[in-house]
Structures are given as C-alpha cells and as structure tokens.
CSV table of C-alpha atoms in Angstrom, one decimal:
chain,number,residue,atom,x,y,z
A,1,MET,CA,-0.8,-39.6,30.2
A,2,ASP,CA,-3.0,-38.2,32.8
A,3,THR,CA,-5.6,-35.7,31.4
A,4,PRO,CA,-7.1,-33.3,33.9
A,5,ASP,CA,-10.8,-33.1,34.2
A,6,ARG,CA,-11.7,-29.7,32.7
A,7,ASP,CA,-15.3,-29.5,33.8
A,8,PRO,CA,-14.5,-28.0,37.2
A,9,ILE,CA,-12.7,-25.2,35.5
A,10,SER,CA,-16.0,-24.0,34.0
A,11,ALA,CA,-16.7,-22.4,37.3
A,12,ALA,CA,-14.7,-19.3,38.3
A,13,PRO,CA,-11.2,-20.2,39.5
A,14,ASP,CA,-11.7,-18.6,42.9
A,15,GLY,CA,-15.0,-20.5,43.4
A,16,ARG,CA,-17.1,-17.3,44.1
A,17,PRO,CA,-20.4,-17.0,42.4
A,18,LEU,CA,-20.7,-15.0,39.1
A,19,GLU,CA,-22.2,-11.9,40.8
A,20,GLU,CA,-19.1,-11.5,43.0
A,21,GLN,CA,-16.6,-11.9,40.1
A,22,PRO,CA,-14.8,-8.8,38.6
A,23,LYS,CA,-16.5,-7.1,35.7
A,24,TRP,CA,-13.9,-8.3,33.2
A,25,ARG,CA,-14.6,-12.0,34.2
A,26,ARG,CA,-18.4,-11.5,33.9
A,27,ASP,CA,-18.0,-9.8,30.5
A,28,PHE,CA,-15.6,-12.4,29.2
A,29,PRO,CA,-16.3,-15.7,31.0
A,30,ILE,CA,-14.2,-18.6,30.1
A,31,ASP,CA,-16.2,-21.8,29.9
A,32,TRP,CA,-13.9,-24.7,29.2
A,33,ARG,CA,-16.8,-26.9,28.2
A,34,GLN,CA,-17.7,-24.7,25.3
A,35,ASP,CA,-14.1,-24.0,24.2
A,36,GLU,CA,-12.8,-25.9,21.2
A,37,TYR,CA,-9.5,-27.7,21.7
A,38,VAL,CA,-7.0,-28.0,19.0
A,39,SER,CA,-4.4,-30.6,19.5
A,40,ARG,CA,-0.7,-29.8,19.2
A,41,ARG,CA,-0.6,-32.2,16.2
A,42,ASP,CA,-3.4,-30.4,14.4
A,43,LEU,CA,-1.8,-27.0,15.1
A,44,ILE,CA,1.6,-28.2,13.7
A,45,LYS,CA,-0.2,-29.7,10.6
A,46,PHE,CA,-2.0,-26.3,10.0
A,47,ILE,CA,1.3,-24.3,10.4
A,48,SER,CA,3.2,-26.8,8.1
A,49,LEU,CA,0.6,-26.7,5.4
A,50,THR,CA,0.3,-22.9,5.5
A,51,SER,CA,4.1,-22.5,5.4
A,52,ALA,CA,4.2,-24.9,2.4
A,53,GLY,CA,1.6,-22.8,0.7
A,54,PHE,CA,3.7,-19.7,1.1
A,55,VAL,CA,6.8,-21.5,-0.2
A,56,VAL,CA,4.9,-22.7,-3.3
A,57,GLY,CA,3.6,-19.1,-3.8
A,58,GLN,CA,7.1,-17.7,-3.6
A,59,PHE,CA,8.4,-20.2,-6.2
A,60,ALA,CA,5.5,-19.4,-8.5
A,61,LEU,CA,6.3,-15.6,-8.3
A,62,VAL,CA,10.0,-16.3,-9.0
A,63,PHE,CA,9.0,-18.6,-11.9
A,64,ARG,CA,6.6,-15.9,-13.3
A,65,ARG,CA,9.2,-13.2,-12.9
A,66,PHE,CA,11.9,-15.0,-14.9
A,67,TRP,CA,10.0,-17.2,-17.3
A,68,GLY,CA,6.5,-15.7,-17.4
A,69,PRO,CA,5.1,-13.2,-19.9
A,70,PRO,CA,6.6,-9.7,-19.7
A,71,GLU,CA,4.9,-7.3,-17.4
A,72,ASP,CA,3.2,-4.3,-18.7
A,73,SER,CA,5.2,-3.1,-21.7
A,74,ALA,CA,5.9,0.6,-22.3
A,75,PRO,CA,2.7,2.4,-22.9
A,76,GLY,CA,4.0,4.1,-26.0
A,77,ILE,CA,4.3,7.8,-27.0
A,78,GLN,CA,1.5,10.2,-26.4
A,79,ALA,CA,1.2,13.9,-27.0
A,80,ILE,CA,0.1,15.7,-23.8
A,81,ALA,CA,0.5,19.4,-24.3
A,82,ALA,CA,2.0,22.2,-26.5
A,83,LEU,CA,5.0,24.0,-25.2
A,84,ASP,CA,3.2,27.3,-24.9
A,85,GLU,CA,0.1,25.8,-23.4
A,86,LEU,CA,1.2,26.2,-19.8
A,87,ASP,CA,2.7,29.3,-18.1
A,88,ILE,CA,5.4,28.9,-15.5
A,89,GLY,CA,4.0,27.5,-12.3
A,90,GLU,CA,0.9,26.0,-14.0
A,91,THR,CA,0.0,22.3,-14.2
A,92,LYS,CA,-2.2,20.2,-16.5
A,93,LEU,CA,-3.8,16.8,-15.7
A,94,PHE,CA,-3.7,14.0,-18.3
A,95,GLU,CA,-4.0,10.3,-18.6
A,96,TYR,CA,-1.0,8.3,-19.7
A,97,PRO,CA,-1.7,5.6,-20.9
A,98,LYS,CA,-5.4,6.3,-21.6
A,99,GLY,CA,-7.7,5.1,-18.8
A,100,SER,CA,-5.0,5.1,-16.1
A,101,THR,CA,-4.7,7.2,-13.0
A,102,PRO,CA,-4.3,10.9,-13.6
A,103,LYS,CA,-0.8,12.3,-14.2
A,104,MET,CA,0.2,15.9,-13.8
A,105,LEU,CA,2.4,17.9,-16.1
A,106,ALA,CA,4.0,20.9,-14.4
A,107,ARG,CA,6.0,23.8,-15.9
A,108,LEU,CA,8.8,24.7,-13.5
A,109,GLY,CA,10.8,27.1,-15.8
A,110,GLU,CA,11.0,28.5,-19.3
A,111,ARG,CA,12.1,25.1,-20.7
A,112,GLN,CA,11.7,22.9,-17.7
A,113,PHE,CA,8.7,20.5,-17.6
A,114,VAL,CA,8.1,17.6,-15.2
A,115,ALA,CA,5.3,15.1,-15.0
A,116,TYR,CA,4.4,12.7,-12.2
A,117,ASP,CA,1.6,10.4,-11.2
A,118,GLN,CA,-1.0,12.4,-9.2
A,119,GLN,CA,-1.5,9.7,-6.6
A,120,CYS,CA,0.5,9.9,-3.4
A,121,THR,CA,2.6,6.9,-2.8
A,122,HIS,CA,1.3,6.6,0.8
A,123,LEU,CA,-2.4,5.9,0.4
A,124,LEU,CA,-3.1,7.0,-3.1
A,125,CYS,CA,-4.7,10.3,-2.3
A,126,PRO,CA,-4.6,12.9,-5.1
A,127,VAL,CA,-1.6,15.2,-4.8
A,128,ILE,CA,-2.1,18.9,-5.1
A,129,PRO,CA,0.5,20.9,-7.1
A,130,GLU,CA,2.1,23.9,-5.3
A,131,VAL,CA,4.6,24.6,-8.1
A,132,VAL,CA,5.2,28.2,-7.0
A,133,ASP,CA,6.5,26.8,-3.7
A,134,GLY,CA,8.4,24.0,-5.5
A,135,LYS,CA,6.5,21.1,-4.1
A,136,PHE,CA,3.4,18.9,-4.4
A,137,HIS,CA,1.2,18.4,-1.3
A,138,CYS,CA,-0.8,15.4,-0.3
A,139,PRO,CA,-3.5,16.8,2.0
A,140,CYS,CA,-4.6,13.4,3.4
A,141,HIS,CA,-1.6,12.9,5.7
A,142,ASN,CA,0.4,16.1,5.0
A,143,GLY,CA,3.0,14.6,2.7
A,144,PHE,CA,5.2,16.8,0.6
A,145,PHE,CA,7.1,16.0,-2.6
A,146,ASP,CA,9.8,18.0,-4.4
A,147,ALA,CA,8.4,19.4,-7.6
A,148,ALA,CA,11.7,19.1,-9.5
A,149,THR,CA,12.5,15.5,-8.5
A,150,GLY,CA,9.3,14.0,-7.2
A,151,ASN,CA,11.2,12.9,-4.1
A,152,VAL,CA,9.6,12.9,-0.7
A,153,LEU,CA,10.3,16.0,1.3
A,154,ALA,CA,8.2,15.3,4.4
A,155,GLY,CA,5.4,13.2,5.7
A,156,PRO,CA,4.6,9.5,5.5
A,157,PRO,CA,5.0,8.7,1.8
A,158,PRO,CA,7.4,5.9,1.5
A,159,ARG,CA,8.8,6.6,-2.0
A,160,PRO,CA,8.9,9.3,-4.7
A,161,LEU,CA,6.1,9.9,-7.1
A,162,PRO,CA,6.3,7.7,-10.3
A,163,LYS,CA,7.8,9.9,-12.9
A,164,VAL,CA,6.5,10.3,-16.5
A,165,LYS,CA,9.4,10.5,-19.0
A,166,LEU,CA,9.0,13.4,-21.3
A,167,ALA,CA,10.3,14.4,-24.7
A,168,THR,CA,9.8,17.5,-26.7
A,169,LYS,CA,9.5,17.7,-30.5
A,170,ASP,CA,8.2,20.4,-32.8
A,171,GLY,CA,6.7,22.4,-29.9
A,172,ILE,CA,4.8,19.4,-28.5
A,173,ILE,CA,5.5,17.6,-25.2
A,174,TYR,CA,5.2,13.9,-25.4
A,175,ALA,CA,5.0,11.3,-22.6
A,176,THR,CA,7.3,8.4,-23.5
A,177,GLY,CA,7.3,6.1,-20.5
A,178,ILE,CA,6.8,5.8,-16.8
A,179,GLU,CA,9.7,5.4,-14.3
A,180,ARG,CA,8.6,3.7,-11.1
A,181,ARG,CA,11.1,4.6,-8.4
A,182,THR,CA,11.8,3.1,-5.0
A,183,SER,CA,14.1,5.7,-3.6
C-alpha cells in the first residue's frame, strides 16, 4: 500500500506563509509531524476492550442485584415529633436515619402530616417549604413540588421527592421507612 509522505502537509495547505494565514489557522496550526497517529487496529482494540469492560461491569451489577447482599435495609422506626408540636402550615427538619440528609415534616391539615427528603431531585439543593401555598420550592433552578404528594409541579426536577413513611401512635409521629419514587 502506498503511504503518502506527510511532511509536506506540515506547511499550510495553500502554501502561503504563516503571516498570511487566517487567524484560526495561526491559532490552531496542524503540524502533521507532531501529531500522533493511531492505527485503525489500535483504535479497534481500544474500543473492543472498553466495550468488554462495560459488558463485564453490567454483568457484575446484575449479579450483585440478584445474588449480592441486600441493599440498605429499612432504617427502623424513629420518633420525630409530637402531634401538637407543629401548627398547620409549619414544618420541622429532622434526620432519618440519624446522620442522613435532612428530611422535613410538614403539617398540612388538622390530622394530615407529610414528610419528604429536603434535597431537590434535580441537583440536591435544599427545598424550601411553602406549605401555605401547598408546595415546596427549590430556589436553585425554580423547581416546585406538590406539598401533599411530593410530585413535581414545575421546573427541572426529574422525579418526586423521596417520601418518608409516617405512623402515629400515642400522640407521637414516627418515621417508619423511606419510599424512593421514580414517577
């Protein structure tokens, strides 16, 4: 196979001197002598090995999902507030489980309480409760969530806020689990 001599290409294609070349060519000159060539065979080897790595990674994830140790188990039951601690429209921040990201408990009505993760599902900015207006607001990118359901009302958040399951017993509100929702 005939291989062209690449040295003449190191000069500008039109043969004019560097000072007469357009600015983009002066700023980004292409010098074939300094360029590193990758053979087609090396490129195919690289792509094949990279693809094989991805396939092995996917099988490892499937194996772990079905035969690996269980993912984080339920965090347990934790008392978070007394029933009369919040007035209607008020919120309280708490950690569930301890050491996790903040969660917020909101009182929407006389006997209606909801709790959600305080991080927006878009870029994890803290969500600001606006319970009187029936929504939670993410000020970073102007996302809005419904206070009653945690569903996205507007903005870029891709999914609802993770919901904390609540139970009430003897005048105490307990967190009993977390429901991660995708839609």
